Amino acid sequence: SQQGEEDPQALSIQEGENATMNCSYKTSINNLQWYRQNSGRGLVHLILIRSNEREKHSGRLRVTLDTSKKSSSLLITASRAADTASYFCATDGNTGNQFYFGTGTSLTVIP
Amino acid sequence: DAGITQSPRYKITETGRQVTLMCHQTWSHSYMFWYRQDLGHGLRLIYYSAAADITDKGEVPDGYVVSRSKTENFPLTLESATRSQTSVYFCASSPTSYNEQFFGPGTRLTVL
């Protein structure tokens, strides 16, 4: 399988703390994306990082990409209870027309 | 309403029955996707479509059929449902193959 694997599977933190999730993948990629899924809802796109980029920011989100290690991390700073959700990475496996999703990290932010 | 919608939201059926899940998007996105989400497997791509009348298999296409006669619709049919097809099904669309995907709310399908 070309899917990414998120680590940890579950994470519980206090409001205001930072949350870091990691994604490892197996094949070379063009793009890597992070998505959020609230319970019972569809996925929402957070950020896309291309293979020639090393870091990207969007609000309280920071994504890094290390293609030599085939890994990416998602950092959420100053977490809020509303950040409670599952987070998925998705890689295109260098195919350009399919994205492969990992099994996700379940984040719980305790108020 | 603008966006991407799926119907029905919940469906219970019996083994052997044919079931069609509907997906409709109003953005005129070229690409549309069908995923299934199962505990421990994340999302897995069933089929995708690059344009009307162009479809291709994803990771887990067996037991499913798709069609795309119009850009805005991408129905998924289970020709003879099996218990292993009990899952949550998500439709998504995207303007290109490498951009962000916009997901529908999902259809929870139970096959008894």
XYZ file of N, CA and C in Angstrom:
669
model
N 0.830 -1.199 0.000
C 0.000 0.000 0.000
C 0.864 1.248 0.000
N 0.402 2.282 -0.696
C 1.158 3.511 -0.718
C 0.691 4.482 0.353
N -0.257 4.103 1.167
C -0.843 5.069 2.071
C 0.145 5.545 3.106
N -0.117 6.764 3.565
C 0.670 7.287 4.657
C 0.213 6.682 5.960
N 1.059 6.757 6.928
C 0.711 6.272 8.262
C 0.938 7.401 9.245
N -0.100 7.737 9.996
C 0.020 8.813 10.970
C 0.458 8.263 12.322
N 1.138 9.084 13.021
C 1.630 8.731 14.349
C 1.570 9.987 15.213
N 1.036 9.929 16.434
C 0.437 8.750 17.060
C -0.966 8.471 16.526
N -1.541 7.351 16.887
C -2.916 7.059 16.504
C -3.894 7.930 17.263
N -3.554 8.252 18.509
C -4.400 9.097 19.331
C -3.532 10.014 20.169
N -4.052 11.224 20.406
C -3.308 12.240 21.131
C -4.296 13.053 21.956
N -3.980 13.241 23.228
C -4.837 14.016 24.109
C -4.011 15.096 24.782
N -4.434 16.346 24.649
C -3.662 17.456 25.209
C -4.615 18.454 25.865
N -4.030 19.365 26.623
C -4.801 20.427 27.249
C -4.915 21.608 26.283
N -6.002 22.309 26.406
C -6.188 23.510 25.594
C -5.016 24.454 25.802
N -4.549 25.044 24.717
C -3.415 25.962 24.797
C -2.091 25.296 24.472
N -2.012 23.998 24.608
C -0.778 23.279 24.264
C -0.677 23.101 22.762
N 0.524 22.744 22.319
C 0.739 22.442 20.903
C 0.524 20.955 20.642
N 0.044 20.640 19.465
C -0.163 19.247 19.064
C 0.663 18.965 17.817
N 1.408 17.881 17.856
C 2.222 17.483 16.701
C 1.822 16.091 16.247
N 1.545 15.984 14.974
C 1.216 14.701 14.366
C 2.188 14.432 13.227
N 2.525 13.180 13.049
C 3.496 12.811 12.032
C 2.875 11.882 10.999
N 3.424 11.961 9.812
C 2.953 11.120 8.714
C 4.175 10.549 8.006
N 4.201 9.256 7.828
C 5.257 8.625 7.039
C 4.613 7.957 5.825
N 5.322 7.960 4.727
C 4.794 7.363 3.503
C 5.882 6.554 2.824
N 5.484 5.778 1.804
C 6.408 4.770 1.278
C 7.031 5.127 -0.067
N 6.300 5.838 -0.916
C 6.818 6.096 -2.256
C 7.086 7.587 -2.436
N 7.771 7.933 -3.505
C 8.005 9.350 -3.778
C 6.671 10.029 -4.085
N 6.622 11.318 -3.865
C 5.359 12.048 -4.008
C 5.556 13.341 -4.786
N 4.447 13.854 -5.323
C 4.419 15.207 -5.851
C 3.887 16.177 -4.798
N 2.852 15.707 -4.112
C 2.176 16.545 -3.125
C 1.790 15.734 -1.910
N 1.684 16.421 -0.783
C 1.157 15.815 0.429
C 0.133 16.794 0.995
N -0.991 16.251 1.423
C -2.038 17.100 1.958
C -2.413 16.636 3.361
N -2.886 17.559 4.153
C -3.449 17.256 5.469
C -4.926 17.652 5.478
N -5.722 16.768 6.073
C -7.154 16.993 6.200
C -7.581 16.799 7.654
N -8.679 17.442 7.994
C -9.303 17.271 9.301
C -10.696 16.691 9.120
N -11.078 15.816 10.049
C -12.415 15.246 10.016
C -13.028 15.326 11.410
N -14.065 16.119 11.526
C -14.819 16.138 12.767
C -15.757 14.935 12.786
N -16.084 14.502 13.971
C -16.868 13.286 14.146
C -18.147 13.317 13.317
N -18.326 12.296 12.483
C -19.550 12.186 11.704
C -19.633 13.097 10.504
N -18.537 13.745 10.161
C -18.554 14.695 9.046
C -17.569 14.274 7.957
N -17.642 14.989 6.849
C -16.678 14.768 5.780
C -15.348 15.421 6.093
N -14.350 15.112 5.295
C -13.018 15.671 5.518
C -12.943 17.094 4.993
N -12.135 17.894 5.669
C -11.917 19.280 5.272
C -10.430 19.476 5.039
N -10.113 20.047 3.899
C -8.708 20.269 3.547
C -8.086 21.335 4.435
N -6.866 21.060 4.916
C -6.149 22.026 5.751
C -5.014 22.688 4.974
N -4.164 21.881 4.390
C -2.965 22.451 3.774
C -2.376 21.454 2.777
N -1.799 21.971 1.729
C -1.099 21.158 0.734
C 0.346 21.617 0.685
N 1.260 20.667 0.661
C 2.681 20.993 0.543
C 3.238 20.189 -0.621
N 3.993 20.848 -1.477
C 4.551 20.187 -2.642
C 5.912 19.594 -2.302
N 6.349 18.679 -3.126
C 7.575 17.937 -2.826
C 8.813 18.826 -2.791
N 8.754 19.981 -3.453
C 9.913 20.885 -3.441
C 9.835 21.937 -2.324
N 8.829 21.812 -1.463
C 8.689 22.704 -0.319
C 9.069 21.969 0.955
N 9.590 22.716 1.906
C 10.017 22.092 3.160
C 9.107 22.454 4.320
N 8.470 23.613 4.206
C 7.630 24.062 5.309
C 6.535 24.967 4.772
N 5.355 24.872 5.418
C 4.262 25.746 5.040
C 3.463 26.098 6.274
N 2.940 27.325 6.267
C 2.151 27.791 7.399
C 0.769 28.208 6.925
N -0.200 28.001 7.814
C -1.542 28.507 7.570
C -2.188 28.745 8.924
N -2.238 30.008 9.327
C -2.792 30.330 10.639
C -2.001 29.652 11.744
N -2.678 28.826 12.551
C -2.010 28.116 13.644
C -1.404 26.784 13.198
N -1.458 26.506 11.923
C -0.931 25.245 11.395
C 0.442 25.443 10.786
N 1.306 24.476 11.063
C 2.618 24.469 10.428
C 2.878 23.050 9.957
N 3.178 22.913 8.679
C 3.463 21.610 8.099
C 4.898 21.600 7.605
N 5.586 20.521 7.903
C 6.933 20.324 7.363
C 6.955 19.057 6.530
N 7.858 19.017 5.608
C 8.019 17.869 4.730
C 9.485 17.547 4.579
N 9.827 16.293 4.814
C 11.200 15.819 4.621
C 11.128 14.657 3.632
N 11.375 14.933 2.376
C 11.251 13.890 1.352
C 12.348 12.833 1.479
N 13.480 13.195 2.072
C 14.546 12.194 2.239
C 14.136 11.131 3.253
N 13.340 11.527 4.228
C 12.852 10.588 5.227
C 11.437 10.108 4.920
N 10.872 10.617 3.860
C 9.495 10.289 3.489
C 8.570 10.519 4.690
N 8.624 11.709 5.215
C 7.796 12.008 6.374
C 7.363 13.470 6.368
N 6.257 13.717 7.052
C 5.715 15.058 7.201
C 5.179 15.193 8.614
N 5.135 16.412 9.095
C 4.534 16.641 10.401
C 3.574 17.815 10.322
N 2.545 17.732 11.130
C 1.555 18.801 11.260
C 1.593 19.289 12.696
N 1.860 20.559 12.861
C 1.885 21.175 14.183
C 0.715 22.136 14.293
N -0.084 21.957 15.324
C -1.162 22.886 15.640
C -0.747 23.618 16.902
N -0.577 24.916 16.813
C -0.145 25.682 17.981
C -1.352 26.228 18.747
N -1.157 26.424 20.038
C -2.188 27.010 20.901
C -3.537 26.348 20.652
N -3.593 25.064 20.856
C -4.779 24.283 20.493
C -6.026 24.749 21.244
N -7.159 24.500 20.609
C -8.460 24.856 21.163
C -9.341 23.612 21.197
N -10.362 23.652 21.994
C -11.282 22.510 22.062
C -11.864 22.200 20.687
N -12.056 23.233 19.872
C -12.619 23.053 18.536
C -11.670 22.313 17.587
N -10.416 22.161 17.990
C -9.461 21.407 17.160
C -9.636 19.905 17.340
N -10.445 19.489 18.295
C -10.717 18.072 18.503
C -11.295 17.479 17.228
N -10.590 16.500 16.676
C -10.956 15.917 15.380
C -9.949 14.829 15.051
N -10.162 14.165 13.932
C -9.157 13.262 13.382
C -8.434 13.972 12.250
N -7.144 13.723 12.161
C -6.318 14.392 11.159
C -5.667 13.330 10.278
N -5.761 13.554 8.979
C -5.263 12.595 8.010
C -4.253 13.245 7.078
N -3.218 12.503 6.746
C -2.362 12.931 5.656
C -2.734 12.142 4.406
N -2.501 12.727 3.279
C -2.809 12.080 2.008
C -1.669 12.351 1.037
N -1.166 11.316 0.415
C -0.066 11.452 -0.536
C -0.514 10.989 -1.910
N 0.107 11.553 -2.948
C -0.319 11.194 -4.299
C 0.519 10.086 -4.909
N 1.491 9.581 -4.164
C 2.270 8.448 -4.642
C 2.894 8.678 -5.995
N 3.133 9.963 -6.308
C 3.774 10.326 -7.579
C 2.921 9.999 -8.798
N 1.667 9.615 -8.579
C 0.788 9.299 -9.696
C 0.101 10.553 -10.223
N -0.152 11.489 -9.328
C -0.794 12.734 -9.722
C -2.286 12.668 -9.839
N -2.883 11.499 -9.830
C -4.326 11.449 -9.993
C -5.045 10.655 -8.917
N -4.314 10.152 -7.965
C -4.940 9.469 -6.839
C -4.235 9.911 -5.570
N -4.997 10.085 -4.509
C -4.399 10.370 -3.227
C -4.667 9.207 -2.281
N -3.656 8.864 -1.526
C -3.740 7.754 -0.595
C -3.736 8.312 0.817
N -4.787 7.969 1.552
C -4.957 8.498 2.896
C -4.433 7.523 3.943
N -3.907 8.085 5.011
C -3.507 7.280 6.146
C -4.701 6.961 7.020
N -4.429 6.311 8.146
C -5.500 5.899 9.048
C -5.850 6.985 10.066
N -5.062 8.044 10.118
C -5.432 9.201 10.908
C -4.917 9.225 12.328
N -4.827 10.436 12.856
C -4.531 10.679 14.274
C -5.769 11.308 14.894
N -6.240 10.711 15.981
C -7.392 11.253 16.687
C -6.893 12.194 17.775
N -7.206 13.476 17.623
C -6.756 14.496 18.564
C -7.919 14.917 19.466
N -7.660 14.883 20.763
C -8.634 15.388 21.729
C -7.988 16.546 22.473
N -8.638 17.693 22.443
C -8.162 18.871 23.169
C -9.101 19.095 24.347
N -8.534 18.999 25.527
C -9.336 19.083 26.761
C -9.423 20.537 27.217
N -10.643 21.052 27.365
C -10.778 22.475 27.743
C -10.252 22.743 29.161
N -28.248 24.882 -3.854
C -27.184 25.183 -2.900
C -25.844 24.767 -3.493
N -24.855 25.607 -3.303
C -23.538 25.287 -3.809
C -22.885 24.236 -2.936
N -22.039 23.441 -3.529
C -21.286 22.484 -2.748
C -21.402 21.081 -3.301
N -21.133 20.137 -2.433
C -21.191 18.742 -2.823
C -22.119 18.006 -1.876
N -23.051 17.306 -2.410
C -24.051 16.611 -1.606
C -24.065 15.126 -1.929
N -24.461 14.360 -0.942
C -24.590 12.911 -1.104
C -25.965 12.473 -0.626
N -26.491 11.480 -1.316
C -27.764 10.910 -0.871
C -27.809 9.427 -1.185
N -28.466 8.629 -0.334
C -28.995 9.047 0.957
C -27.867 9.236 1.973
N -28.161 9.775 3.130
C -27.155 9.906 4.173
C -26.999 8.607 4.950
N -28.075 7.865 5.039
C -28.067 6.578 5.726
C -28.853 5.580 4.879
N -28.316 4.347 4.827
C -28.985 3.323 4.042
C -28.741 1.981 4.689
N -29.816 1.226 4.862
C -29.702 -0.156 5.314
C -30.258 -1.034 4.201
N -29.500 -2.043 3.835
C -29.944 -2.933 2.779
C -29.577 -4.367 3.140
N -29.978 -5.263 2.288
C -29.700 -6.674 2.543
C -28.697 -7.211 1.537
N -28.022 -8.242 1.937
C -27.053 -8.907 1.059
C -27.702 -9.280 -0.270
N -27.003 -8.996 -1.341
C -27.486 -9.352 -2.670
C -28.257 -8.256 -3.375
N -28.673 -7.239 -2.669
C -29.452 -6.169 -3.275
C -28.539 -5.172 -3.984
N -29.098 -4.499 -4.962
C -28.383 -3.429 -5.638
C -28.653 -2.112 -4.914
N -27.592 -1.359 -4.739
C -27.707 -0.070 -4.051
C -26.952 0.977 -4.860
N -27.546 2.143 -4.993
C -26.868 3.251 -5.666
C -26.757 4.428 -4.725
N -25.540 4.898 -4.577
C -25.263 6.086 -3.784
C -25.029 7.248 -4.746
N -25.662 8.364 -4.425
C -25.597 9.511 -5.332
C -24.633 10.575 -4.823
N -24.003 11.253 -5.756
C -23.111 12.359 -5.441
C -23.324 13.460 -6.467
N -23.486 14.675 -5.970
C -23.751 15.809 -6.851
C -22.919 16.997 -6.405
N -22.225 17.639 -7.358
C -21.448 18.833 -7.023
C -21.823 19.969 -7.974
N -21.754 21.176 -7.435
C -22.222 22.340 -8.192
C -21.073 23.229 -8.675
N -19.841 22.805 -8.463
C -18.698 23.638 -8.854
C -18.210 23.386 -10.273
N -18.736 22.388 -10.937
C -18.232 21.975 -12.255
C -16.789 21.489 -12.183
N -16.421 20.916 -11.047
C -15.087 20.326 -10.930
C -14.940 19.170 -11.898
N -13.746 19.066 -12.488
C -13.498 17.976 -13.438
C -13.405 16.629 -12.723
N -12.701 16.616 -11.596
C -12.423 15.360 -10.921
C -13.440 15.067 -9.820
N -13.837 13.806 -9.770
C -14.681 13.332 -8.688
C -14.163 11.986 -8.223
N -14.389 11.723 -6.930
C -13.798 10.541 -6.291
C -14.839 9.875 -5.391
N -14.708 8.575 -5.250
C -15.460 7.823 -4.245
C -14.480 7.111 -3.330
N -14.683 7.299 -2.017
C -13.867 6.637 -1.001
C -14.787 5.852 -0.064
N -14.216 4.852 0.566
C -14.871 4.224 1.679
C -13.981 4.365 2.910
N -14.609 4.550 4.055
C -13.855 4.730 5.277
C -14.245 3.647 6.264
N -13.257 2.881 6.658
C -13.444 1.795 7.607
C -12.434 1.939 8.722
N -12.853 1.547 9.916
C -11.970 1.636 11.067
C -10.698 0.841 10.801
N -9.574 1.462 11.051
C -8.300 0.774 10.872
C -7.734 0.844 9.471
N -8.544 1.349 8.517
C -8.078 1.428 7.127
C -8.031 2.852 6.600
N -8.498 3.784 7.337
C -8.542 5.149 6.823
C -9.495 5.245 5.649
N -9.214 6.139 4.720
C -10.019 6.258 3.505
C -9.323 5.526 2.381
N -10.091 4.762 1.648
C -9.541 4.055 0.492
C -10.330 4.422 -0.757
N -9.602 4.699 -1.806
C -10.222 5.145 -3.050
C -10.851 3.962 -3.781
N -12.109 4.129 -4.162
C -12.812 3.073 -4.880
C -12.701 3.317 -6.390
N -13.173 4.458 -6.827
C -13.115 4.873 -8.221
C -12.926 6.388 -8.264
N -12.421 6.854 -9.387
C -12.378 8.286 -9.614
C -12.702 8.578 -11.073
N -12.983 9.831 -11.323
C -13.341 10.259 -12.673
C -12.659 11.577 -12.977
N -12.013 11.639 -14.120
C -11.303 12.857 -14.523
C -12.199 13.828 -15.295
N -13.303 13.329 -15.800
C -14.233 14.155 -16.580
C -15.446 13.284 -16.897
N -16.452 13.894 -17.475
C -17.617 13.117 -17.883
C -17.172 12.001 -18.822
N -17.705 10.827 -18.587
C -17.436 9.635 -19.397
C -16.012 9.090 -19.266
N -15.250 9.597 -18.278
C -13.911 9.062 -18.033
C -13.829 8.623 -16.574
N -13.686 7.327 -16.348
C -13.568 6.817 -14.986
C -12.406 5.844 -14.906
N -11.905 5.655 -13.688
C -10.787 4.733 -13.518
C -10.840 4.142 -12.118
N -10.227 2.974 -11.977
C -10.258 2.259 -10.713
C -9.292 2.868 -9.713
N -9.670 2.735 -8.440
C -8.787 3.104 -7.354
C -8.226 1.866 -6.691
N -8.035 1.940 -5.394
C -7.444 0.829 -4.642
C -8.367 -0.363 -4.489
N -9.669 -0.101 -4.268
C -10.615 -1.170 -3.903
C -11.862 -1.139 -4.781
N -11.755 -1.371 -6.080
C -12.908 -1.223 -6.970
C -13.848 -2.419 -7.045
N -13.397 -3.583 -6.566
C -14.183 -4.800 -6.767
C -15.546 -4.696 -6.086
N -16.596 -5.046 -6.839
C -17.951 -5.026 -6.306
C -18.667 -3.707 -6.512
N -17.995 -2.743 -7.134
C -18.577 -1.412 -7.343
C -18.565 -1.062 -8.834
N -19.559 -0.253 -9.204
C -19.638 0.251 -10.568
C -19.924 1.748 -10.498
N -19.303 2.524 -11.377
C -19.564 3.963 -11.425
C -19.887 4.362 -12.857
N -20.483 5.526 -12.937
C -20.736 6.137 -14.235
C -20.658 7.639 -14.056
N -20.432 8.338 -15.156
C -20.423 9.800 -15.070
C -20.861 10.371 -16.421
N -22.153 10.430 -16.579
C -22.694 10.952 -17.837
C -22.729 12.474 -17.830
N -22.815 13.069 -16.632
C -22.786 14.522 -16.498
C -21.683 14.922 -15.532
N -21.082 16.066 -15.768
C -19.969 16.524 -14.936
C -20.345 16.578 -13.463
N -21.578 16.977 -13.163
C -21.936 17.232 -11.768
C -22.355 16.000 -10.979
N -22.572 14.881 -11.639
C -23.054 13.686 -10.941
C -22.089 12.524 -11.081
N -21.950 11.770 -10.003
C -21.028 10.630 -10.012
C -21.613 9.541 -9.110
N -22.582 8.791 -9.608
C -23.200 7.749 -8.777
C -22.310 6.517 -8.621
N -22.426 5.908 -7.472
C -21.699 4.669 -7.151
C -22.717 3.570 -6.916
N -22.579 2.471 -7.637
C -23.530 1.370 -7.515
C -22.849 0.124 -6.977
N -23.486 -0.467 -5.982
C -23.099 -1.781 -5.507
C -24.070 -2.751 -6.167
N -23.601 -3.528 -7.097
C -24.519 -4.336 -7.912
C -25.148 -5.463 -7.105
N -24.401 -6.045 -6.184
C -24.904 -7.109 -5.315
C -24.215 -6.941 -3.966
N -24.859 -6.213 -3.075
C -24.207 -5.803 -1.833
C -23.788 -6.993 -0.974
N -22.646 -6.855 -0.351
C -22.143 -7.854 0.589
C -21.901 -7.180 1.936
N -21.834 -7.981 2.987
C -21.639 -7.429 4.337
C -20.329 -6.663 4.435
N -19.329 -7.107 3.676
C -18.025 -6.432 3.727
C -18.080 -5.025 3.130
N -19.180 -4.686 2.479
C -19.336 -3.347 1.936
C -20.034 -2.395 2.908
N -20.330 -2.884 4.087
C -20.793 -2.002 5.155
C -19.672 -1.018 5.469
N -19.979 0.269 5.363
C -18.931 1.267 5.484
C -19.557 2.656 5.433
N -18.709 3.656 5.593
C -19.114 5.030 5.325
C -18.475 5.428 4.002
N -19.285 5.912 3.095
C -18.827 6.256 1.757
C -18.792 7.772 1.593
N -17.650 8.256 1.121
C -17.480 9.681 0.884
C -17.228 9.938 -0.594
N -17.906 10.947 -1.074
C -17.658 11.464 -2.412
C -16.854 12.748 -2.262
N -15.996 13.016 -3.218
C -15.207 14.241 -3.200
C -15.056 14.754 -4.621
N -14.772 16.046 -4.731
C -14.515 16.620 -6.045
C -13.317 17.560 -5.959
N -12.727 17.817 -7.112
C -11.554 18.678 -7.170
C -11.444 19.251 -8.579
N -10.959 20.494 -8.692
C -10.795 21.057 -10.036
C -9.712 20.353 -10.853
N -8.704 19.832 -10.161
C -7.639 19.089 -10.840
C -7.340 17.837 -10.013
N -6.438 17.012 -10.510
C -6.111 15.781 -9.775
C -5.213 16.053 -8.581
N -4.533 17.191 -8.555
C -3.530 17.418 -7.515
C -3.898 18.537 -6.543
N -5.082 19.125 -6.730
C -5.533 20.162 -5.798
C -6.241 19.554 -4.596
N -6.633 20.413 -3.690
C -7.410 19.943 -2.558
C -8.717 19.338 -3.041
N -9.182 18.378 -2.267
C -10.456 17.743 -2.575
C -11.513 18.258 -1.607
N -12.717 18.419 -2.121
C -13.849 18.872 -1.328
C -14.766 17.668 -1.105
N -14.994 17.373 0.150
C -15.718 16.161 0.497
C -17.186 16.431 0.798
N -18.001 15.462 0.421
C -19.391 15.464 0.833
C -19.527 14.985 2.270
N -20.753 14.982 2.795
C -20.971 14.627 4.199
C -20.933 13.126 4.479
N -20.945 12.319 3.442
C -20.854 10.872 3.633
C -22.197 10.171 3.632
N -22.165 8.897 3.267
C -23.321 8.005 3.343
C -22.926 6.808 4.184
N -23.689 6.579 5.248
C -23.419 5.412 6.087
C -24.269 4.261 5.583
N -23.603 3.238 5.045
C -24.289 2.087 4.461
C -24.098 0.861 5.340
N -25.205 0.223 5.666
C -25.169 -1.029 6.417
C -25.776 -2.121 5.560
N -25.027 -3.205 5.389
C -25.522 -4.352 4.623
C -25.743 -5.501 5.598
N -26.990 -5.906 5.716
C -27.348 -6.970 6.671
C -27.274 -8.356 6.046
